[in-house]
Amino acid sequence: MQEALLNETTEIPALHEDLADMRASIGTWHGWVVRQGPRLIGAVRARVENGGWEIGRLMVAPDLAGRGLGRFLLAYAEGQAPGTLPRFTLFTGAASKRNITMYERAGYRITPQAGDAGGHIAHAVYLVKERLQG
């Protein structure tokens, strides 16, 4: 909900998914979580999409933001990509300045949405990072 409030929209895909959508995503996305005891404190998912590695739903418990867990999850998701893929893609809310800054520091750049990130989302910016080969 924080992202919805920050970006002044409820058109965030996660807010509209039902159980059937979640079950279907298990077949197409790889997902990873971080727990602190029984508490879920972070998660991210990724999949092969349009010749790239699409990273999505990166989340960190609000009280733990700014401690590096988001950067860890992003790097972990990137590290799970098949070696042949040339780029990483993702999107975030246009008003999510903290997220955008983190992604830019990790080597992403804002790009016009080119179909890599699962269709156009209102109030979103799309980012891409070319993968270093070698």
Tab-separated table of N, CA and C in Angstrom:
chain	number	residue	atom	x	y	z
A	1	MET	N	0.811	-1.194	0.000
A	1	MET	CA	0.000	0.000	0.000
A	1	MET	C	0.856	1.260	0.000
A	2	GLN	N	2.058	1.191	0.589
A	2	GLN	CA	2.916	2.376	0.604
A	2	GLN	C	3.164	2.896	-0.805
A	3	GLU	N	3.447	1.991	-1.737
A	3	GLU	CA	3.702	2.403	-3.118
A	3	GLU	C	2.452	3.014	-3.746
A	4	ALA	N	1.295	2.458	-3.456
A	4	ALA	CA	0.044	3.009	-3.994
A	4	ALA	C	-0.177	4.429	-3.491
A	5	LEU	N	0.056	4.648	-2.214
A	5	LEU	CA	-0.115	5.990	-1.653
A	5	LEU	C	0.920	6.953	-2.218
A	6	LEU	N	2.160	6.522	-2.281
A	6	LEU	CA	3.234	7.371	-2.781
A	6	LEU	C	3.000	7.776	-4.236
A	7	ASN	N	2.520	6.840	-5.036
A	7	ASN	CA	2.318	7.084	-6.461
A	7	ASN	C	0.894	7.511	-6.808
A	8	GLU	N	0.075	7.677	-5.796
A	8	GLU	CA	-1.307	8.143	-5.957
A	8	GLU	C	-2.081	7.334	-6.984
A	9	THR	N	-1.949	6.004	-6.887
A	9	THR	CA	-2.686	5.126	-7.787
A	9	THR	C	-2.911	3.773	-7.123
A	10	THR	N	-4.020	3.176	-7.451
A	10	THR	CA	-4.256	1.791	-7.038
A	10	THR	C	-4.071	0.847	-8.226
A	11	GLU	N	-3.533	1.366	-9.315
A	11	GLU	CA	-3.311	0.558	-10.519
A	11	GLU	C	-1.980	-0.185	-10.444
A	12	ILE	N	-1.680	-0.717	-9.295
A	12	ILE	CA	-0.479	-1.515	-9.086
A	12	ILE	C	-0.899	-2.976	-9.210
A	13	PRO	N	-0.275	-3.730	-10.113
A	13	PRO	CA	-0.743	-5.093	-10.374
A	13	PRO	C	-0.926	-5.951	-9.122
A	14	ALA	N	-0.026	-5.874	-8.171
A	14	ALA	CA	-0.131	-6.714	-6.976
A	14	ALA	C	-1.415	-6.464	-6.191
A	15	LEU	N	-1.978	-5.284	-6.310
A	15	LEU	CA	-3.205	-4.967	-5.577
A	15	LEU	C	-4.444	-5.578	-6.219
A	16	HIS	N	-4.295	-6.139	-7.404
A	16	HIS	CA	-5.449	-6.676	-8.124
A	16	HIS	C	-5.365	-8.180	-8.357
A	17	GLU	N	-4.331	-8.812	-7.864
A	17	GLU	CA	-4.188	-10.248	-8.064
A	17	GLU	C	-5.038	-11.017	-7.063
A	18	ASP	N	-5.623	-12.096	-7.546
A	18	ASP	CA	-6.352	-12.987	-6.651
A	18	ASP	C	-5.547	-14.278	-6.496
A	19	LEU	N	-6.101	-15.226	-5.786
A	19	LEU	CA	-5.392	-16.473	-5.523
A	19	LEU	C	-5.054	-17.209	-6.823
A	20	ALA	N	-5.970	-17.196	-7.776
A	20	ALA	CA	-5.711	-17.862	-9.058
A	20	ALA	C	-4.528	-17.219	-9.782
A	21	ASP	N	-4.448	-15.891	-9.741
A	21	ASP	CA	-3.315	-15.190	-10.357
A	21	ASP	C	-2.009	-15.594	-9.685
A	22	MET	N	-2.028	-15.657	-8.373
A	22	MET	CA	-0.817	-16.033	-7.633
A	22	MET	C	-0.390	-17.454	-7.972
A	23	ARG	N	-1.347	-18.348	-8.021
A	23	ARG	CA	-1.020	-19.737	-8.365
A	23	ARG	C	-0.434	-19.828	-9.771
A	24	ALA	N	-1.009	-19.094	-10.708
A	24	ALA	CA	-0.503	-19.108	-12.086
A	24	ALA	C	0.915	-18.555	-12.162
A	25	SER	N	1.226	-17.554	-11.350
A	25	SER	CA	2.559	-16.946	-11.398
A	25	SER	C	3.647	-17.905	-10.935
A	26	ILE	N	3.291	-18.859	-10.117
A	26	ILE	CA	4.277	-19.824	-9.627
A	26	ILE	C	4.887	-20.607	-10.783
A	27	GLY	N	4.119	-20.807	-11.840
A	27	GLY	CA	4.618	-21.541	-12.990
A	27	GLY	C	5.504	-20.737	-13.917
A	28	THR	N	5.491	-19.422	-13.789
A	28	THR	CA	6.262	-18.588	-14.716
A	28	THR	C	7.333	-17.742	-14.043
A	29	TRP	N	7.255	-17.567	-12.761
A	29	TRP	CA	8.215	-16.743	-12.017
A	29	TRP	C	9.028	-17.611	-11.060
A	30	HIS	N	10.275	-17.216	-10.843
A	30	HIS	CA	11.101	-17.761	-9.767
A	30	HIS	C	10.977	-16.767	-8.619
A	31	GLY	N	10.836	-17.242	-7.411
A	31	GLY	CA	10.682	-16.320	-6.290
A	31	GLY	C	11.585	-16.686	-5.128
A	32	TRP	N	12.015	-15.654	-4.390
A	32	TRP	CA	12.879	-15.838	-3.234
A	32	TRP	C	12.398	-14.948	-2.103
A	33	VAL	N	12.506	-15.453	-0.895
A	33	VAL	CA	12.078	-14.684	0.272
A	33	VAL	C	13.188	-14.665	1.314
A	34	VAL	N	13.139	-13.657	2.163
A	34	VAL	CA	14.026	-13.574	3.322
A	34	VAL	C	13.125	-13.525	4.545
A	35	ARG	N	13.413	-14.369	5.498
A	35	ARG	CA	12.641	-14.411	6.739
A	35	ARG	C	13.549	-14.102	7.920
A	36	GLN	N	12.945	-13.510	8.910
A	36	GLN	CA	13.598	-13.285	10.196
A	36	GLN	C	12.733	-14.042	11.189
A	37	GLY	N	13.162	-15.256	11.533
A	37	GLY	CA	12.279	-16.133	12.287
A	37	GLY	C	11.067	-16.434	11.416
A	38	PRO	N	9.866	-16.329	11.961
A	38	PRO	CA	8.671	-16.591	11.153
A	38	PRO	C	8.240	-15.408	10.278
A	39	ARG	N	8.870	-14.261	10.456
A	39	ARG	CA	8.442	-13.035	9.776
A	39	ARG	C	9.046	-12.923	8.380
A	40	LEU	N	8.205	-12.667	7.388
A	40	LEU	CA	8.657	-12.375	6.035
A	40	LEU	C	9.138	-10.930	6.013
A	41	ILE	N	10.426	-10.712	5.706
A	41	ILE	CA	10.963	-9.345	5.727
A	41	ILE	C	11.401	-8.853	4.353
A	42	GLY	N	11.448	-9.746	3.372
A	42	GLY	CA	11.827	-9.328	2.035
A	42	GLY	C	11.496	-10.403	1.023
A	43	ALA	N	11.299	-9.976	-0.219
A	43	ALA	CA	11.014	-10.929	-1.291
A	43	ALA	C	11.310	-10.286	-2.635
A	44	VAL	N	11.521	-11.133	-3.619
A	44	VAL	CA	11.723	-10.688	-4.999
A	44	VAL	C	11.375	-11.866	-5.903
A	45	ARG	N	11.024	-11.560	-7.131
A	45	ARG	CA	10.780	-12.618	-8.099
A	45	ARG	C	11.388	-12.203	-9.437
A	46	ALA	N	11.570	-13.184	-10.333
A	46	ALA	CA	12.150	-12.893	-11.648
A	46	ALA	C	11.749	-13.986	-12.628
A	47	ARG	N	11.807	-13.616	-13.905
A	47	ARG	CA	11.480	-14.575	-14.959
A	47	ARG	C	12.146	-14.146	-16.263
A	48	VAL	N	12.253	-15.093	-17.171
A	48	VAL	CA	12.690	-14.782	-18.529
A	48	VAL	C	11.489	-14.181	-19.246
A	49	GLU	N	11.690	-12.996	-19.824
A	49	GLU	CA	10.599	-12.301	-20.519
A	49	GLU	C	11.183	-11.484	-21.657
A	50	ASN	N	10.747	-11.751	-22.872
A	50	ASN	CA	11.186	-11.002	-24.055
A	50	ASN	C	12.707	-10.923	-24.177
A	51	GLY	N	13.374	-12.022	-23.926
A	51	GLY	CA	14.817	-12.078	-24.095
A	51	GLY	C	15.632	-11.441	-22.991
A	52	GLY	N	14.994	-11.052	-21.899
A	52	GLY	CA	15.694	-10.471	-20.752
A	52	GLY	C	15.251	-11.140	-19.464
A	53	TRP	N	15.813	-10.706	-18.360
A	53	TRP	CA	15.483	-11.220	-17.031
A	53	TRP	C	14.677	-10.137	-16.332
A	54	GLU	N	13.369	-10.332	-16.262
A	54	GLU	CA	12.475	-9.356	-15.644
A	54	GLU	C	12.430	-9.594	-14.139
A	55	ILE	N	12.757	-8.580	-13.386
A	55	ILE	CA	12.752	-8.648	-11.923
A	55	ILE	C	11.528	-7.891	-11.436
A	56	GLY	N	10.820	-8.461	-10.481
A	56	GLY	CA	9.603	-7.815	-10.013
A	56	GLY	C	9.306	-8.083	-8.554
A	57	ARG	N	8.368	-7.303	-8.062
A	57	ARG	CA	7.827	-7.440	-6.709
A	57	ARG	C	8.907	-7.451	-5.628
A	58	LEU	N	9.966	-6.689	-5.847
A	58	LEU	CA	10.987	-6.572	-4.814
A	58	LEU	C	10.377	-5.795	-3.657
A	59	MET	N	10.375	-6.395	-2.491
A	59	MET	CA	9.793	-5.729	-1.330
A	59	MET	C	10.640	-5.975	-0.094
A	60	VAL	N	10.630	-4.974	0.779
A	60	VAL	CA	11.316	-5.047	2.067
A	60	VAL	C	10.333	-4.535	3.111
A	61	ALA	N	10.296	-5.181	4.263
A	61	ALA	CA	9.429	-4.707	5.346
A	61	ALA	C	9.741	-3.237	5.615
A	62	PRO	N	8.722	-2.389	5.713
A	62	PRO	CA	8.949	-0.942	5.851
A	62	PRO	C	9.886	-0.554	6.998
A	63	ASP	N	9.814	-1.252	8.110
A	63	ASP	CA	10.672	-0.891	9.237
A	63	ASP	C	12.130	-1.298	9.031
A	64	LEU	N	12.410	-2.036	7.971
A	64	LEU	CA	13.788	-2.454	7.680
A	64	LEU	C	14.349	-1.780	6.430
A	65	ALA	N	13.600	-0.851	5.857
A	65	ALA	CA	14.057	-0.143	4.658
A	65	ALA	C	15.328	0.644	4.957
A	66	GLY	N	16.197	0.728	3.959
A	66	GLY	CA	17.421	1.512	4.086
A	66	GLY	C	18.578	0.783	4.735
A	67	ARG	N	18.441	-0.513	4.942
A	67	ARG	CA	19.500	-1.291	5.598
A	67	ARG	C	20.245	-2.224	4.652
A	68	GLY	N	19.933	-2.141	3.353
A	68	GLY	CA	20.655	-2.948	2.374
A	68	GLY	C	19.957	-4.217	1.927
A	69	LEU	N	18.830	-4.548	2.526
A	69	LEU	CA	18.143	-5.775	2.147
A	69	LEU	C	17.622	-5.705	0.709
A	70	GLY	N	17.114	-4.568	0.293
A	70	GLY	CA	16.654	-4.409	-1.087
A	70	GLY	C	17.786	-4.587	-2.082
A	71	ARG	N	18.939	-4.009	-1.791
A	71	ARG	CA	20.106	-4.165	-2.669
A	71	ARG	C	20.536	-5.637	-2.729
A	72	PHE	N	20.504	-6.295	-1.580
A	72	PHE	CA	20.845	-7.717	-1.532
A	72	PHE	C	19.893	-8.536	-2.406
A	73	LEU	N	18.597	-8.301	-2.253
A	73	LEU	CA	17.608	-9.051	-3.028
A	73	LEU	C	17.745	-8.789	-4.527
A	74	LEU	N	17.995	-7.542	-4.897
A	74	LEU	CA	18.187	-7.200	-6.306
A	74	LEU	C	19.395	-7.946	-6.868
A	75	ALA	N	20.510	-7.892	-6.175
A	75	ALA	CA	21.723	-8.577	-6.630
A	75	ALA	C	21.507	-10.091	-6.683
A	76	TYR	N	20.789	-10.619	-5.708
A	76	TYR	CA	20.518	-12.055	-5.694
A	76	TYR	C	19.692	-12.451	-6.915
A	77	ALA	N	18.626	-11.699	-7.189
A	77	ALA	CA	17.777	-12.002	-8.343
A	77	ALA	C	18.579	-11.913	-9.639
A	78	GLU	N	19.417	-10.898	-9.762
A	78	GLU	CA	20.268	-10.786	-10.953
A	78	GLU	C	21.168	-12.010	-11.087
A	79	GLY	N	21.712	-12.459	-9.979
A	79	GLY	CA	22.621	-13.598	-9.988
A	79	GLY	C	21.973	-14.916	-10.366
A	80	GLN	N	20.657	-14.981	-10.322
A	80	GLN	CA	19.938	-16.205	-10.676
A	80	GLN	C	19.576	-16.272	-12.157
A	81	ALA	N	19.838	-15.211	-12.900
A	81	ALA	CA	19.474	-15.159	-14.319
A	81	ALA	C	20.290	-16.154	-15.133
A	82	PRO	N	19.654	-16.809	-16.095
A	82	PRO	CA	20.419	-17.664	-17.001
A	82	PRO	C	21.532	-16.857	-17.676
A	83	GLY	N	22.678	-17.460	-17.843
A	83	GLY	CA	23.856	-16.757	-18.339
A	83	GLY	C	23.758	-16.180	-19.732
A	84	THR	N	22.812	-16.640	-20.518
A	84	THR	CA	22.705	-16.177	-21.902
A	84	THR	C	21.896	-14.900	-22.062
A	85	LEU	N	21.232	-14.446	-21.029
A	85	LEU	CA	20.366	-13.268	-21.156
A	85	LEU	C	21.185	-11.983	-21.119
A	86	PRO	N	20.926	-11.047	-22.046
A	86	PRO	CA	21.768	-9.856	-22.167
A	86	PRO	C	21.398	-8.690	-21.259
A	87	ARG	N	20.234	-8.751	-20.605
A	87	ARG	CA	19.814	-7.577	-19.827
A	87	ARG	C	18.844	-7.966	-18.716
A	88	PHE	N	18.742	-7.033	-17.763
A	88	PHE	CA	17.770	-7.120	-16.676
A	88	PHE	C	16.765	-5.991	-16.875
A	89	THR	N	15.499	-6.247	-16.601
A	89	THR	CA	14.474	-5.213	-16.711
A	89	THR	C	13.610	-5.216	-15.462
A	90	LEU	N	13.025	-4.068	-15.169
A	90	LEU	CA	12.094	-3.962	-14.050
A	90	LEU	C	11.313	-2.672	-14.188
A	91	PHE	N	10.309	-2.510	-13.355
A	91	PHE	CA	9.598	-1.234	-13.304
A	91	PHE	C	9.272	-0.911	-11.864
A	92	THR	N	9.049	0.365	-11.618
A	92	THR	CA	8.663	0.844	-10.297
A	92	THR	C	7.799	2.084	-10.486
A	93	GLY	N	7.198	2.538	-9.428
A	93	GLY	CA	6.364	3.732	-9.506
A	93	GLY	C	7.183	4.965	-9.840
A	94	ALA	N	6.632	5.827	-10.672
A	94	ALA	CA	7.339	7.040	-11.091
A	94	ALA	C	7.662	7.956	-9.920
A	95	ALA	N	6.871	7.909	-8.856
A	95	ALA	CA	7.121	8.748	-7.684
A	95	ALA	C	7.948	8.028	-6.616
A	96	SER	N	8.388	6.817	-6.903
A	96	SER	CA	9.157	6.024	-5.941
A	96	SER	C	10.636	6.373	-6.040
A	97	LYS	N	10.969	7.577	-5.645
A	97	LYS	CA	12.332	8.098	-5.816
A	97	LYS	C	13.380	7.233	-5.123
A	98	ARG	N	13.068	6.724	-3.949
A	98	ARG	CA	14.032	5.887	-3.227
A	98	ARG	C	14.342	4.619	-4.031
A	99	ASN	N	13.301	4.001	-4.589
A	99	ASN	CA	13.513	2.807	-5.410
A	99	ASN	C	14.332	3.141	-6.650
A	100	ILE	N	13.958	4.218	-7.331
A	100	ILE	CA	14.658	4.608	-8.554
A	100	ILE	C	16.132	4.867	-8.266
A	101	THR	N	16.422	5.556	-7.181
A	101	THR	CA	17.814	5.821	-6.803
A	101	THR	C	18.572	4.522	-6.570
A	102	MET	N	17.960	3.569	-5.863
A	102	MET	CA	18.616	2.287	-5.615
A	102	MET	C	18.911	1.576	-6.933
A	103	TYR	N	17.940	1.556	-7.834
A	103	TYR	CA	18.141	0.873	-9.109
A	103	TYR	C	19.217	1.561	-9.947
A	104	GLU	N	19.213	2.881	-9.970
A	104	GLU	CA	20.239	3.598	-10.738
A	104	GLU	C	21.627	3.340	-10.158
A	105	ARG	N	21.756	3.297	-8.856
A	105	ARG	CA	23.053	2.993	-8.236
A	105	ARG	C	23.516	1.582	-8.567
A	106	ALA	N	22.555	0.695	-8.836
A	106	ALA	CA	22.889	-0.687	-9.196
A	106	ALA	C	23.162	-0.837	-10.691
A	107	GLY	N	23.128	0.272	-11.436
A	107	GLY	CA	23.463	0.231	-12.851
A	107	GLY	C	22.291	0.281	-13.812
A	108	TYR	N	21.085	0.432	-13.304
A	108	TYR	CA	19.904	0.526	-14.171
A	108	TYR	C	19.755	1.952	-14.676
A	109	ARG	N	19.112	2.058	-15.837
A	109	ARG	CA	18.787	3.386	-16.356
A	109	ARG	C	17.325	3.386	-16.785
A	110	ILE	N	16.695	4.527	-16.598
A	110	ILE	CA	15.302	4.676	-17.014
A	110	ILE	C	15.256	4.634	-18.530
A	111	THR	N	14.285	3.920	-19.050
A	111	THR	CA	14.156	3.743	-20.491
A	111	THR	C	12.683	3.806	-20.876
A	112	PRO	N	12.396	4.186	-22.111
A	112	PRO	CA	11.003	4.081	-22.551
A	112	PRO	C	10.572	2.621	-22.476
A	113	GLN	N	9.369	2.379	-22.059
A	113	GLN	CA	8.882	1.012	-21.946
A	113	GLN	C	8.865	0.388	-23.325
A	114	ALA	N	9.580	-0.724	-23.464
A	114	ALA	CA	9.718	-1.354	-24.774
A	114	ALA	C	9.153	-2.765	-24.789
A	115	GLY	N	8.220	-3.046	-23.901
A	115	GLY	CA	7.585	-4.355	-23.894
A	115	GLY	C	8.278	-5.388	-23.034
A	116	ASP	N	9.434	-5.068	-22.472
A	116	ASP	CA	10.156	-6.057	-21.676
A	116	ASP	C	9.536	-6.288	-20.307
A	117	ALA	N	8.848	-5.314	-19.783
A	117	ALA	CA	8.419	-5.403	-18.386
A	117	ALA	C	6.939	-5.726	-18.243
A	118	GLY	N	6.457	-6.645	-19.030
A	118	GLY	CA	5.132	-7.182	-18.800
A	118	GLY	C	3.975	-6.253	-19.102
A	119	GLY	N	4.112	-5.347	-20.045
A	119	GLY	CA	3.014	-4.462	-20.406
A	119	GLY	C	3.070	-3.151	-19.667
A	120	HIS	N	2.412	-2.142	-20.216
A	120	HIS	CA	2.459	-0.803	-19.630
A	120	HIS	C	1.652	-0.739	-18.335
A	121	ILE	N	2.226	-0.123	-17.335
A	121	ILE	CA	1.568	0.105	-16.054
A	121	ILE	C	1.495	1.612	-15.852
A	122	ALA	N	0.310	2.123	-15.556
A	122	ALA	CA	0.153	3.562	-15.324
A	122	ALA	C	1.020	3.997	-14.156
A	123	HIS	N	1.592	5.177	-14.235
A	123	HIS	CA	2.409	5.773	-13.173
A	123	HIS	C	3.688	4.986	-12.907
A	124	ALA	N	4.194	4.272	-13.917
A	124	ALA	CA	5.408	3.475	-13.731
A	124	ALA	C	6.531	4.000	-14.608
A	125	VAL	N	7.754	3.767	-14.152
A	125	VAL	CA	8.933	3.988	-14.972
A	125	VAL	C	9.600	2.631	-15.163
A	126	TYR	N	10.177	2.460	-16.327
A	126	TYR	CA	10.817	1.208	-16.688
A	126	TYR	C	12.321	1.419	-16.678
A	127	LEU	N	13.028	0.421	-16.160
A	127	LEU	CA	14.476	0.514	-16.057
A	127	LEU	C	15.107	-0.725	-16.672
A	128	VAL	N	16.286	-0.540	-17.227
A	128	VAL	CA	17.008	-1.638	-17.847
A	128	VAL	C	18.476	-1.562	-17.441
A	129	LYS	N	19.090	-2.715	-17.342
A	129	LYS	CA	20.521	-2.810	-17.039
A	129	LYS	C	21.107	-3.840	-17.994
A	130	GLU	N	22.068	-3.404	-18.772
A	130	GLU	CA	22.739	-4.336	-19.673
A	130	GLU	C	23.649	-5.228	-18.839
A	131	ARG	N	23.619	-6.486	-19.145
A	131	ARG	CA	24.407	-7.451	-18.393
A	131	ARG	C	25.845	-7.454	-18.895
A	132	LEU	N	26.769	-7.437	-17.976
A	132	LEU	CA	28.181	-7.528	-18.344
A	132	LEU	C	28.482	-8.962	-18.738
A	133	GLN	N	28.978	-9.146	-19.922
A	133	GLN	CA	29.318	-10.487	-20.408
A	133	GLN	C	30.818	-10.692	-20.261
A	134	GLY	N	31.168	-11.904	-19.940
A	134	GLY	CA	32.597	-12.183	-19.884
A	134	GLY	C	32.930	-12.894	-18.697
